[in-house]
Amino acid sequence: TEAGVTEPQPNFSPCFGGPFLPRRPTEYAQMLAERMKKYRVNVWLLNTGWTGGPYGVGKRFDLKYTRAMVSAIQSGVLAREEFDEDPIFGLMIPRHVEGVPAGVLHPESTWSDAAAYEKKARELAAKFRANDEKFRMDDAVRAAGPRV
């Protein structure tokens, strides 16, 4: 940890290995989007970090649930599930994953205070939007981001 940092701070990195990539991050995003479309690739975002409340209240996401989700992805089962759309981030959340409690799948249900969750989620979404201002993105990419 860094000296004086008492709780996690958001850190936005445009690309893994960014300092070593010669092109603008949006060019890599476009190349990824083209290949995803061409090869009909699903992309999955898993919460392997924090759940159940802000730092100091919540806890690390349980590894057994992460493993269950990865197994469902690899077997193709997850792609056949039904999904709900997160109203703030626009991400699609599965309604069921074998071996994972339903409440764990929806982050707001893991917090004891729904209003506190929504406040933190909106703050994070606003930070994503502010970070996006550094990049010239097309409208479709911008529209896929958080709704704040």
Coordinates of C-alpha atoms in Angstrom, one line a residue:
T1 CA 0.0 0.0 0.0
E2 CA 1.0 3.6 -0.4
A3 CA 2.0 5.7 2.6
G4 CA -0.9 7.5 4.1
V5 CA -3.6 5.7 2.1
T6 CA -6.1 4.3 4.6
E7 CA -8.7 3.0 2.1
P8 CA -8.8 1.9 -1.5
Q9 CA -8.9 4.6 -4.1
P10 CA -10.3 4.3 -7.7
N11 CA -7.6 4.0 -10.3
F12 CA -8.5 4.1 -14.0
S13 CA -6.0 2.5 -16.4
P14 CA -7.0 2.7 -20.1
C15 CA -5.1 -0.5 -21.1
F16 CA -3.2 -3.2 -19.3
G17 CA 0.5 -2.4 -20.0
G18 CA -0.6 1.1 -21.2
P19 CA 2.9 2.7 -20.9
F20 CA 4.2 0.2 -23.4
L21 CA 1.4 0.6 -26.0
P22 CA 2.2 3.2 -28.8
R23 CA -1.4 3.9 -29.9
R24 CA -4.2 5.8 -28.2
P25 CA -6.4 3.6 -25.9
T26 CA -9.4 4.3 -28.1
E27 CA -7.6 2.6 -31.1
Y28 CA -7.1 -0.6 -29.0
A29 CA -10.7 -0.4 -27.9
Q30 CA -11.9 -0.2 -31.5
M31 CA -9.7 -3.1 -32.6
L32 CA -11.1 -5.2 -29.7
A33 CA -14.7 -4.3 -30.7
E34 CA -14.0 -5.2 -34.3
R35 CA -12.6 -8.6 -33.4
M36 CA -15.4 -9.3 -30.8
K37 CA -18.0 -8.6 -33.5
K38 CA -16.2 -10.6 -36.2
Y39 CA -15.7 -13.7 -34.1
R40 CA -18.9 -13.3 -32.0
V41 CA -17.1 -13.3 -28.7
N42 CA -18.8 -12.9 -25.3
V43 CA -17.0 -10.8 -22.7
W44 CA -17.6 -11.4 -19.0
L45 CA -16.8 -9.0 -16.2
L46 CA -16.6 -10.7 -12.8
N47 CA -16.5 -9.1 -9.4
T48 CA -13.4 -10.4 -7.8
G49 CA -13.0 -7.5 -5.5
W50 CA -15.3 -6.0 -2.9
T51 CA -18.9 -6.8 -1.9
G52 CA -21.4 -6.1 0.9
G53 CA -20.6 -2.5 1.7
P54 CA -17.9 0.1 1.5
Y55 CA -14.4 -0.5 2.6
G56 CA -14.4 -1.3 6.3
V57 CA -17.9 -2.8 6.2
G58 CA -17.9 -5.1 3.2
K59 CA -15.5 -8.0 2.4
R60 CA -13.6 -9.6 -0.4
F61 CA -15.8 -11.4 -2.9
D62 CA -15.8 -15.1 -2.0
L63 CA -13.4 -17.1 -4.2
K64 CA -15.7 -20.1 -4.3
Y65 CA -18.3 -17.9 -6.0
T66 CA -15.8 -16.6 -8.5
R67 CA -14.8 -20.2 -9.3
A68 CA -18.5 -21.1 -9.8
M69 CA -19.0 -18.2 -12.2
V70 CA -15.8 -19.0 -14.2
S71 CA -17.0 -22.6 -14.5
A72 CA -20.4 -21.5 -15.8
I73 CA -18.7 -19.3 -18.3
Q74 CA -16.3 -21.9 -19.6
S75 CA -19.0 -24.6 -19.9
G76 CA -21.3 -22.2 -21.8
V77 CA -24.1 -22.4 -19.2
L78 CA -23.9 -18.8 -18.2
A79 CA -24.5 -17.6 -21.8
R80 CA -27.9 -19.4 -21.7
E81 CA -29.1 -17.8 -18.4
E82 CA -31.5 -14.9 -18.1
F83 CA -30.1 -11.5 -17.2
D84 CA -31.2 -8.3 -15.5
E85 CA -29.7 -4.9 -16.5
D86 CA -28.0 -2.8 -13.8
P87 CA -29.7 0.6 -13.9
I88 CA -26.6 2.6 -13.2
F89 CA -23.8 0.8 -15.1
G90 CA -25.8 -0.9 -17.8
L91 CA -24.1 -4.3 -17.1
M92 CA -26.1 -7.5 -17.6
I93 CA -26.3 -9.5 -14.4
P94 CA -27.3 -13.2 -14.4
R95 CA -30.3 -14.2 -12.4
H96 CA -28.8 -17.5 -11.6
V97 CA -25.4 -19.2 -11.4
E98 CA -25.1 -22.7 -10.0
G99 CA -23.3 -22.5 -6.7
V100 CA -23.7 -18.8 -6.2
P101 CA -26.4 -17.4 -3.9
A102 CA -28.8 -15.2 -6.0
G103 CA -28.3 -12.2 -3.6
V104 CA -24.6 -12.2 -4.3
L105 CA -25.1 -11.6 -8.0
H106 CA -26.8 -8.2 -7.6
P107 CA -24.4 -5.9 -5.7
E108 CA -27.0 -3.7 -4.2
S109 CA -28.6 -6.7 -2.4
T110 CA -25.3 -7.4 -0.6
W111 CA -25.4 -4.0 1.2
S112 CA -27.5 -3.6 4.3
D113 CA -28.3 0.0 3.3
A114 CA -29.7 0.3 -0.2
A115 CA -29.5 4.1 -0.2
A116 CA -25.8 4.0 0.7
Y117 CA -25.2 1.5 -2.1
E118 CA -26.9 3.7 -4.7
K119 CA -25.0 6.8 -3.5
K120 CA -21.6 5.0 -3.8
A121 CA -22.6 3.4 -7.1
R122 CA -23.5 6.8 -8.6
E123 CA -20.3 8.3 -7.2
L124 CA -18.3 5.6 -8.9
A125 CA -20.3 6.0 -12.2
A126 CA -19.5 9.7 -12.1
K127 CA -15.8 9.0 -11.7
F128 CA -16.0 6.7 -14.7
R129 CA -17.7 9.4 -16.7
A130 CA -15.1 12.0 -15.6
N131 CA -12.3 9.6 -16.7
D132 CA -14.0 9.1 -20.1
E133 CA -13.6 12.8 -20.8
K134 CA -9.8 12.2 -21.4
F135 CA -10.7 10.1 -24.5
R136 CA -12.4 10.9 -27.8
M137 CA -14.9 8.1 -28.0
D138 CA -17.7 7.5 -30.5
D139 CA -21.3 7.9 -29.3
A140 CA -21.9 4.1 -29.1
V141 CA -19.1 3.6 -26.7
R142 CA -20.1 6.6 -24.6
A143 CA -23.7 5.4 -24.5
A144 CA -22.6 2.0 -23.2
G145 CA -21.0 3.6 -20.1
P146 CA -22.6 4.4 -16.8
R147 CA -25.8 6.4 -16.6
V148 CA -25.3 9.4 -14.3

